[in-house]
Amino acid sequence: MSRISVLCVAVLFSWCITIEKCIAFQDRAPSLAFSPTSSLPLRTQQHSNGCGSSQSSCALIRRREQQILSLKCQSFEAGKQVLKFKEAETGVEVVIVGSMHYNPISIFRATQAVDSLADDDNLHAVIVESCPTRWKGSQKSMEGSTVMAAFLSNEMHAAAMRAQKRDIPVLLGDQKIEEITKKGGKMFKETISDLMSPLNQGWNRAGSDIAKAFSACFPQEDKSLSPSTDRKVDWGDALDPALIACLPITMVRYPLAWLVRGPRGFFTFMTATLTLSALPDLISAAVAASASDPVTTGGVGIDPGAASVASVLAGSAIAFAELVLVSRLMLVALLSERNSILADSIRAACIKSKEMDQGRAVVAVLGLAHVNGVQQLLVTASPPGSPAPTPAPDAKAIGMMEAPPG
């Protein structure tokens, strides 16, 4: 088993390196000309003419490059995972890049969005889904190691470094991790209390919270808005072939980055996840064993069928409680409340852009699950009398990370 595990890790690492090199190749030479009959750069085609005895190897390399590069180019041009619209109160253009964290395709999309607007001198600021504590933690985990810096860099770091090179502000637009943890713990206790109080409207409160948060995070199409403004990310964006092709990289890099930055939180989450996954089966087995134990039943025999039904019902009740608990935590504490803070950060940047920077665009790099909810908040004007959005902290003031050498 250990040899198989080592082999799997080696294959995933090789896949990571291959995809990263292909993306880095195109990233270093974005202006290379493309022939009308091929997705390969002309410079690559000219070089291949001198392959000599390695003609077959060169042809194989060209085919692999063509498949990867053409897939990426077509997907980006189609606007996958990218929304562009006008902020309702200022009319400033907002570009939201929805990302699968640590996925090379998301890194590519984020850097291309920054570069495209910056090249046109139409970029005011870049906002990333992070906070001071997480940003400092990311920096610390990458210090002193080129390998770790390259392996743990994600789409937010890449977009920030591109902006930094052009002296464009990078803002940390997310809720502080300390507040997320505090509110998550409070929501956990409230949900347990509500589940145990069905006669005191507990179930109604939990269900109402989940329904409201779901509709806010995943809004329906608004027919009153223009098609371009109301475009939402959908399953076509999430199942983009280029994104899915790089999913193994995400599955390795995301947990590894979390483990390096916060081992305590990582192991706590894994322990809780494994416990919740096993709990329904454990409860079912305990009920079945108790029903068949003459000591606990007072020597009265219990029909095996009834014991089996009781076991299934007990396991199902625990599974239902877990579903409500996880849904409320995810939709309310981790998505809906943070969407409001992210939207406020973007709106504050738009206001500053209109007042001081000729209304240049704002780019936001967020997780895919946040995109539709944040867009809905930004295309809707704030009610009269609402407090002004709080500006997000500047990453440069906290300390901008440098690009890894090489």
Short mmCIF file of C-alpha atoms in Angstrom, two decimals:
data_model
loop_
_atom_site.label_atom_id
_atom_site.label_comp_id
_atom_site.label_asym_id
_atom_site.label_seq_id
_atom_site.Cartn_x
_atom_site.Cartn_y
_atom_site.Cartn_z
CA MET A 1 0.00 0.00 0.00
CA SER A 2 2.85 2.38 0.84
CA ARG A 3 4.42 1.86 -2.60
CA ILE A 4 1.10 2.61 -4.29
CA SER A 5 0.74 5.80 -2.24
CA VAL A 6 4.25 6.93 -3.17
CA LEU A 7 3.53 6.19 -6.84
CA CYS A 8 0.28 8.18 -6.75
CA VAL A 9 2.01 11.15 -5.16
CA ALA A 10 4.79 10.97 -7.76
CA VAL A 11 2.28 10.89 -10.62
CA LEU A 12 0.34 13.84 -9.21
CA PHE A 13 3.53 15.82 -8.66
CA SER A 14 4.66 15.12 -12.25
CA TRP A 15 1.25 16.21 -13.52
CA CYS A 16 1.55 19.42 -11.48
CA ILE A 17 4.96 20.21 -12.95
CA THR A 18 3.81 19.47 -16.51
CA ILE A 19 0.76 21.75 -16.37
CA GLU A 20 2.65 24.51 -14.57
CA LYS A 21 5.41 24.46 -17.20
CA CYS A 22 2.88 24.68 -20.03
CA ILE A 23 1.15 27.64 -18.39
CA ALA A 24 4.47 29.32 -17.60
CA PHE A 25 5.52 28.85 -21.24
CA GLN A 26 2.52 30.72 -22.59
CA ASP A 27 2.68 33.26 -19.76
CA ARG A 28 6.27 34.20 -20.61
CA ALA A 29 5.47 34.62 -24.30
CA PRO A 30 1.94 36.02 -24.55
CA SER A 31 2.65 37.98 -27.71
CA LEU A 32 3.89 35.11 -29.86
CA ALA A 33 2.12 34.94 -33.19
CA PHE A 34 -0.22 32.03 -33.86
CA SER A 35 -0.68 30.56 -37.28
CA PRO A 36 -4.26 30.24 -38.61
CA THR A 37 -3.96 26.47 -38.89
CA SER A 38 -2.44 25.64 -35.55
CA SER A 39 -2.64 26.60 -31.89
CA LEU A 40 1.16 26.45 -31.60
CA PRO A 41 3.27 29.59 -31.65
CA LEU A 42 5.12 30.16 -34.92
CA ARG A 43 8.39 30.29 -33.01
CA THR A 44 7.76 26.76 -31.75
CA GLN A 45 6.88 25.57 -35.24
CA GLN A 46 10.04 27.09 -36.71
CA HIS A 47 12.17 25.51 -34.02
CA SER A 48 10.64 22.12 -34.69
CA ASN A 49 11.78 22.21 -38.30
CA GLY A 50 15.31 21.56 -37.10
CA CYS A 51 14.55 18.54 -34.99
CA GLY A 52 16.37 16.14 -37.28
CA SER A 53 16.48 12.66 -35.81
CA SER A 54 14.11 13.71 -33.01
CA GLN A 55 11.28 14.50 -35.43
CA SER A 56 8.85 12.03 -33.84
CA SER A 57 9.57 13.32 -30.33
CA CYS A 58 9.11 16.90 -31.46
CA ALA A 59 5.82 16.00 -33.13
CA LEU A 60 4.56 14.44 -29.90
CA ILE A 61 5.58 17.52 -27.92
CA ARG A 62 3.84 19.77 -30.45
CA ARG A 63 0.62 17.76 -30.20
CA ARG A 64 0.64 17.94 -26.39
CA GLU A 65 1.33 21.68 -26.42
CA GLN A 66 -1.38 22.21 -29.00
CA GLN A 67 -3.97 20.35 -26.92
CA ILE A 68 -3.20 22.22 -23.69
CA LEU A 69 -2.68 25.71 -25.13
CA SER A 70 -5.64 25.63 -27.49
CA LEU A 71 -7.91 24.38 -24.69
CA LYS A 72 -6.80 27.19 -22.40
CA CYS A 73 -7.07 29.92 -25.02
CA GLN A 74 -10.52 28.87 -26.18
CA SER A 75 -11.80 28.60 -22.62
CA PHE A 76 -10.51 32.02 -21.56
CA GLU A 77 -11.87 33.74 -24.66
CA ALA A 78 -15.29 32.24 -23.91
CA GLY A 79 -15.32 34.03 -20.52
CA LYS A 80 -15.31 30.92 -18.38
CA GLN A 81 -15.37 31.74 -14.66
CA VAL A 82 -15.15 35.48 -15.44
CA LEU A 83 -17.98 38.02 -15.00
CA LYS A 84 -17.79 41.62 -16.24
CA PHE A 85 -20.45 44.18 -15.29
CA LYS A 86 -21.02 47.73 -14.03
CA GLU A 87 -21.30 48.45 -10.32
CA ALA A 88 -24.79 49.91 -9.76
CA GLU A 89 -23.95 53.04 -7.76
CA THR A 90 -20.82 54.24 -9.59
CA GLY A 91 -20.99 52.71 -13.06
CA VAL A 92 -17.40 51.50 -12.62
CA GLU A 93 -16.59 48.28 -14.45
CA VAL A 94 -16.05 45.27 -12.20
CA VAL A 95 -14.38 42.06 -13.36
CA ILE A 96 -14.83 39.08 -11.02
CA VAL A 97 -12.63 36.06 -11.63
CA GLY A 98 -14.22 33.00 -10.05
CA SER A 99 -11.51 30.54 -9.10
CA MET A 100 -10.93 27.00 -7.96
CA HIS A 101 -8.25 27.74 -5.42
CA TYR A 102 -4.72 26.67 -6.41
CA ASN A 103 -5.89 25.51 -9.83
CA PRO A 104 -3.42 26.54 -12.60
CA ILE A 105 -6.27 27.53 -14.90
CA SER A 106 -7.64 29.89 -12.24
CA ILE A 107 -4.14 31.34 -11.83
CA PHE A 108 -4.03 31.87 -15.58
CA ARG A 109 -7.43 33.56 -15.68
CA ALA A 110 -6.62 35.88 -12.76
CA THR A 111 -3.29 37.03 -14.20
CA GLN A 112 -4.78 37.50 -17.66
CA ALA A 113 -7.60 39.66 -16.29
CA VAL A 114 -5.09 41.86 -14.45
CA ASP A 115 -2.72 42.09 -17.43
CA SER A 116 -5.47 42.83 -19.94
CA LEU A 117 -6.90 45.78 -18.03
CA ALA A 118 -3.51 47.07 -16.92
CA ASP A 119 -2.22 47.02 -20.51
CA ASP A 120 -5.17 49.26 -21.44
CA ASP A 121 -4.41 51.57 -18.49
CA ASN A 122 -7.87 50.77 -17.15
CA LEU A 123 -7.23 49.11 -13.79
CA HIS A 124 -7.71 50.88 -10.46
CA ALA A 125 -7.26 48.04 -7.95
CA VAL A 126 -7.18 44.27 -7.47
CA ILE A 127 -9.19 42.79 -4.60
CA VAL A 128 -8.44 39.29 -3.32
CA GLU A 129 -10.43 36.97 -1.05
CA SER A 130 -8.09 37.21 1.90
CA CYS A 131 -7.54 39.05 5.19
CA PRO A 132 -4.44 40.37 7.00
CA THR A 133 -3.96 37.23 9.11
CA ARG A 134 -4.23 34.84 6.16
CA TRP A 135 -2.10 37.08 3.96
CA LYS A 136 0.71 37.20 6.52
CA GLY A 137 0.42 33.45 7.02
CA SER A 138 0.81 32.87 3.29
CA GLN A 139 3.90 35.05 3.20
CA LYS A 140 5.47 33.30 6.17
CA SER A 141 4.91 29.83 4.72
CA MET A 142 6.69 30.81 1.49
CA GLU A 143 9.66 32.62 2.99
CA GLY A 144 13.08 31.10 2.39
CA SER A 145 11.96 28.33 0.04
CA THR A 146 11.68 28.75 -3.70
CA VAL A 147 10.02 25.34 -4.01
CA MET A 148 7.37 26.11 -1.40
CA ALA A 149 6.76 29.56 -2.87
CA ALA A 150 6.20 28.09 -6.32
CA PHE A 151 4.10 25.16 -5.09
CA LEU A 152 1.91 27.07 -2.62
CA SER A 153 1.30 30.16 -4.74
CA ASN A 154 -2.34 30.50 -5.76
CA GLU A 155 -4.44 32.70 -8.04
CA MET A 156 -4.63 35.52 -5.47
CA HIS A 157 -0.86 35.64 -5.01
CA ALA A 158 -0.31 35.57 -8.77
CA ALA A 159 -2.78 38.40 -9.43
CA ALA A 160 -1.30 40.44 -6.55
CA MET A 161 2.24 40.10 -7.85
CA ARG A 162 1.16 41.15 -11.35
CA ALA A 163 -0.55 44.20 -9.90
CA GLN A 164 2.43 44.98 -7.67
CA LYS A 165 4.76 45.13 -10.67
CA ARG A 166 2.52 47.83 -12.17
CA ASP A 167 2.08 49.79 -8.91
CA ILE A 168 -1.62 48.93 -8.77
CA PRO A 169 -3.15 48.66 -5.25
CA VAL A 170 -3.98 45.19 -3.98
CA LEU A 171 -6.74 45.11 -1.34
CA LEU A 172 -7.62 42.33 1.10
CA GLY A 173 -11.39 42.27 0.79
CA ASP A 174 -12.51 39.32 2.92
CA GLN A 175 -13.74 39.03 6.49
CA LYS A 176 -11.04 38.48 9.11
CA ILE A 177 -10.41 34.81 9.80
CA GLU A 178 -10.79 35.50 13.54
CA GLU A 179 -14.35 36.75 12.95
CA ILE A 180 -15.15 33.84 10.63
CA THR A 181 -14.02 31.36 13.29
CA LYS A 182 -15.93 33.16 16.04
CA LYS A 183 -19.16 33.39 14.07
CA GLY A 184 -18.79 29.80 12.88
CA GLY A 185 -18.54 28.59 16.47
CA LYS A 186 -21.57 30.66 17.46
CA MET A 187 -23.55 29.33 14.47
CA PHE A 188 -22.59 25.77 15.41
CA LYS A 189 -23.96 26.19 18.95
CA GLU A 190 -27.14 27.90 17.71
CA THR A 191 -27.79 25.13 15.20
CA ILE A 192 -27.37 22.38 17.79
CA SER A 193 -29.75 24.26 20.09
CA ASP A 194 -32.30 24.75 17.29
CA LEU A 195 -32.17 21.08 16.29
CA MET A 196 -32.94 20.12 19.88
CA SER A 197 -35.85 22.59 20.07
CA PRO A 198 -38.33 21.62 17.34
CA LEU A 199 -41.30 22.76 19.44
CA ASN A 200 -39.70 26.15 20.10
CA GLN A 201 -39.44 27.12 16.43
CA GLY A 202 -35.84 25.87 16.33
CA TRP A 203 -36.30 23.91 13.13
CA ASN A 204 -38.08 26.86 11.52
CA ARG A 205 -35.19 29.20 12.35
CA ALA A 206 -32.61 26.83 10.94
CA GLY A 207 -34.62 26.19 7.77
CA SER A 208 -35.32 29.89 7.25
CA ASP A 209 -31.63 30.79 7.61
CA ILE A 210 -30.61 28.13 5.12
CA ALA A 211 -33.28 29.15 2.58
CA LYS A 212 -32.43 32.87 2.78
CA ALA A 213 -28.70 32.25 2.52
CA PHE A 214 -29.14 29.88 -0.41
CA SER A 215 -31.21 32.39 -2.40
CA ALA A 216 -28.67 35.15 -1.62
CA CYS A 217 -25.63 33.05 -2.58
CA PHE A 218 -27.19 31.53 -5.70
CA PRO A 219 -29.64 34.15 -7.05
CA GLN A 220 -31.94 33.49 -9.97
CA GLU A 221 -31.72 35.43 -13.23
CA ASP A 222 -33.13 38.95 -13.08
CA LYS A 223 -35.07 39.69 -16.28
CA SER A 224 -34.92 43.43 -15.59
CA LEU A 225 -31.14 43.44 -16.05
CA SER A 226 -29.29 43.26 -19.35
CA PRO A 227 -28.01 39.80 -20.35
CA SER A 228 -24.37 40.89 -19.99
CA THR A 229 -24.97 42.29 -16.50
CA ASP A 230 -26.99 39.31 -15.31
CA ARG A 231 -24.74 36.52 -16.61
CA LYS A 232 -24.09 34.07 -13.81
CA VAL A 233 -21.45 31.43 -13.42
CA ASP A 234 -23.06 28.03 -13.82
CA TRP A 235 -22.22 24.36 -14.18
CA GLY A 236 -20.60 25.11 -17.53
CA ASP A 237 -18.05 27.27 -15.72
CA ALA A 238 -17.49 24.80 -12.89
CA LEU A 239 -17.13 21.85 -15.29
CA ASP A 240 -14.86 23.67 -17.73
CA PRO A 241 -12.62 20.92 -19.24
CA ALA A 242 -9.46 22.96 -18.63
CA LEU A 243 -10.39 23.47 -14.97
CA ILE A 244 -11.26 19.81 -14.46
CA ALA A 245 -8.05 18.67 -16.19
CA CYS A 246 -6.09 20.50 -13.49
CA LEU A 247 -8.27 19.29 -10.62
CA PRO A 248 -5.61 16.80 -9.39
CA ILE A 249 -3.26 19.74 -8.82
CA THR A 250 -5.88 21.52 -6.71
CA MET A 251 -6.47 18.37 -4.67
CA VAL A 252 -2.77 18.23 -3.79
CA ARG A 253 -1.91 21.90 -3.38
CA TYR A 254 -4.96 23.16 -1.46
CA PRO A 255 -4.73 20.71 1.49
CA LEU A 256 -0.95 21.03 1.53
CA ALA A 257 -1.13 24.83 1.68
CA TRP A 258 -3.68 24.64 4.51
CA LEU A 259 -1.53 22.12 6.39
CA VAL A 260 1.59 24.29 6.09
CA ARG A 261 -0.14 27.57 7.05
CA GLY A 262 -2.36 26.26 9.85
CA PRO A 263 -1.77 22.65 10.92
CA ARG A 264 -4.05 22.97 13.96
CA GLY A 265 -7.03 24.12 11.88
CA PHE A 266 -6.31 21.48 9.23
CA PHE A 267 -6.27 18.57 11.67
CA THR A 268 -9.30 19.93 13.53
CA PHE A 269 -11.26 20.11 10.27
CA MET A 270 -10.17 16.63 9.18
CA THR A 271 -11.05 15.14 12.56
CA ALA A 272 -14.48 16.78 12.53
CA THR A 273 -15.11 15.67 8.95
CA LEU A 274 -14.17 12.05 9.62
CA THR A 275 -16.22 12.01 12.83
CA LEU A 276 -19.32 13.41 11.15
CA SER A 277 -18.93 10.95 8.28
CA ALA A 278 -18.72 7.95 10.60
CA LEU A 279 -21.28 9.09 13.18
CA PRO A 280 -24.50 7.89 11.45
CA ASP A 281 -23.08 4.36 11.01
CA LEU A 282 -21.80 4.31 14.59
CA ILE A 283 -25.19 5.39 15.96
CA SER A 284 -27.00 2.80 13.83
CA ALA A 285 -24.68 0.04 15.03
CA ALA A 286 -25.04 1.15 18.66
CA VAL A 287 -28.86 1.12 18.43
CA ALA A 288 -28.87 -2.31 16.77
CA ALA A 289 -26.51 -3.72 19.42
CA SER A 290 -28.55 -2.22 22.26
CA ALA A 291 -31.79 -3.65 20.86
CA SER A 292 -30.35 -7.15 20.75
CA ASP A 293 -28.73 -7.00 24.20
CA PRO A 294 -30.88 -8.79 26.82
CA VAL A 295 -29.39 -6.63 29.59
CA THR A 296 -30.57 -3.35 28.07
CA THR A 297 -33.95 -4.77 27.04
CA GLY A 298 -34.70 -6.33 30.44
CA GLY A 299 -34.66 -9.84 29.00
CA VAL A 300 -37.51 -9.05 26.62
CA GLY A 301 -36.81 -10.16 23.10
CA ILE A 302 -37.08 -7.54 20.37
CA ASP A 303 -38.04 -8.43 16.86
CA PRO A 304 -34.94 -8.23 14.59
CA GLY A 305 -36.95 -6.34 11.99
CA ALA A 306 -37.99 -3.68 14.49
CA ALA A 307 -34.40 -3.39 15.70
CA SER A 308 -33.21 -2.91 12.14
CA VAL A 309 -35.81 -0.21 11.52
CA ALA A 310 -34.83 1.59 14.74
CA SER A 311 -31.19 1.42 13.72
CA VAL A 312 -31.89 2.92 10.29
CA LEU A 313 -34.09 5.67 11.74
CA ALA A 314 -31.45 6.62 14.30
CA GLY A 315 -28.73 6.80 11.64
CA SER A 316 -30.97 8.81 9.32
CA ALA A 317 -31.83 11.28 12.08
CA ILE A 318 -28.13 11.90 12.76
CA ALA A 319 -27.41 12.27 9.03
CA PHE A 320 -30.25 14.80 8.71
CA ALA A 321 -28.94 16.79 11.68
CA GLU A 322 -25.46 16.82 10.12
CA LEU A 323 -26.89 18.04 6.82
CA VAL A 324 -28.68 20.94 8.52
CA LEU A 325 -25.58 21.79 10.56
CA VAL A 326 -23.16 21.76 7.61
CA SER A 327 -25.60 23.61 5.32
CA ARG A 328 -26.15 26.39 7.83
CA LEU A 329 -22.44 26.79 8.52
CA MET A 330 -21.51 26.80 4.84
CA LEU A 331 -24.30 28.96 3.46
CA VAL A 332 -24.65 31.47 6.30
CA ALA A 333 -21.29 31.76 8.07
CA LEU A 334 -18.93 30.93 5.21
CA LEU A 335 -20.77 32.31 2.17
CA SER A 336 -23.65 34.75 2.73
CA GLU A 337 -22.08 36.95 5.42
CA ARG A 338 -18.72 37.00 3.67
CA ASN A 339 -20.38 37.85 0.35
CA SER A 340 -21.67 41.09 1.90
CA ILE A 341 -18.19 42.00 3.15
CA LEU A 342 -16.56 41.18 -0.18
CA ALA A 343 -19.18 43.22 -2.04
CA ASP A 344 -18.62 46.17 0.31
CA SER A 345 -14.88 45.99 -0.33
CA ILE A 346 -15.41 46.02 -4.09
CA ARG A 347 -17.97 48.82 -3.90
CA ALA A 348 -15.63 50.95 -1.75
CA ALA A 349 -12.90 50.47 -4.37
CA CYS A 350 -15.33 51.48 -7.13
CA ILE A 351 -16.27 54.66 -5.23
CA LYS A 352 -12.59 55.55 -4.79
CA SER A 353 -11.91 54.81 -8.46
CA LYS A 354 -14.70 57.13 -9.58
CA GLU A 355 -13.59 59.91 -7.23
CA MET A 356 -9.81 59.71 -7.74
CA ASP A 357 -8.93 57.48 -10.70
CA GLN A 358 -11.25 58.39 -13.59
CA GLY A 359 -13.48 55.38 -12.96
CA ARG A 360 -10.95 52.72 -13.88
CA ALA A 361 -12.00 49.09 -13.50
CA VAL A 362 -11.73 46.92 -10.39
CA VAL A 363 -10.72 43.25 -10.56
CA ALA A 364 -11.79 40.83 -7.80
CA VAL A 365 -10.35 37.33 -7.47
CA LEU A 366 -12.82 35.19 -5.50
CA GLY A 367 -13.77 31.58 -5.03
CA LEU A 368 -16.39 30.34 -7.50
CA ALA A 369 -19.01 29.88 -4.78
CA HIS A 370 -18.91 33.60 -3.96
CA VAL A 371 -19.21 34.99 -7.48
CA ASN A 372 -22.96 35.04 -8.14
CA GLY A 373 -23.90 36.29 -4.69
CA VAL A 374 -21.33 39.10 -4.76
CA GLN A 375 -22.37 40.11 -8.28
CA GLN A 376 -26.03 40.29 -7.23
CA LEU A 377 -25.15 42.67 -4.40
CA LEU A 378 -23.07 44.90 -6.69
CA VAL A 379 -25.62 45.24 -9.50
CA THR A 380 -28.22 46.32 -6.92
CA ALA A 381 -27.92 49.82 -5.46
CA SER A 382 -27.72 50.09 -1.66
CA PRO A 383 -30.94 51.23 0.08
CA PRO A 384 -31.08 54.93 1.02
CA GLY A 385 -29.44 55.63 4.35
CA SER A 386 -27.15 52.60 4.21
CA PRO A 387 -23.71 53.11 5.81
CA ALA A 388 -20.81 53.72 3.46
CA PRO A 389 -18.85 50.55 2.63
CA THR A 390 -15.67 50.11 4.64
CA PRO A 391 -12.49 50.21 2.52
CA ALA A 392 -10.45 46.99 2.57
CA PRO A 393 -6.87 47.04 3.95
CA ASP A 394 -4.06 47.48 1.44
CA ALA A 395 -1.91 44.37 1.04
CA LYS A 396 1.13 46.55 0.38
CA ALA A 397 0.77 48.19 3.77
CA ILE A 398 0.76 44.72 5.35
CA GLY A 399 3.65 43.54 3.19
CA MET A 400 3.43 42.38 -0.40
CA MET A 401 4.98 39.02 -1.13
CA GLU A 402 7.71 38.93 -3.73
CA ALA A 403 7.58 36.70 -6.77
CA PRO A 404 9.56 33.47 -6.30
CA PRO A 405 12.91 33.56 -8.09
CA GLY A 406 13.36 31.65 -11.28
#
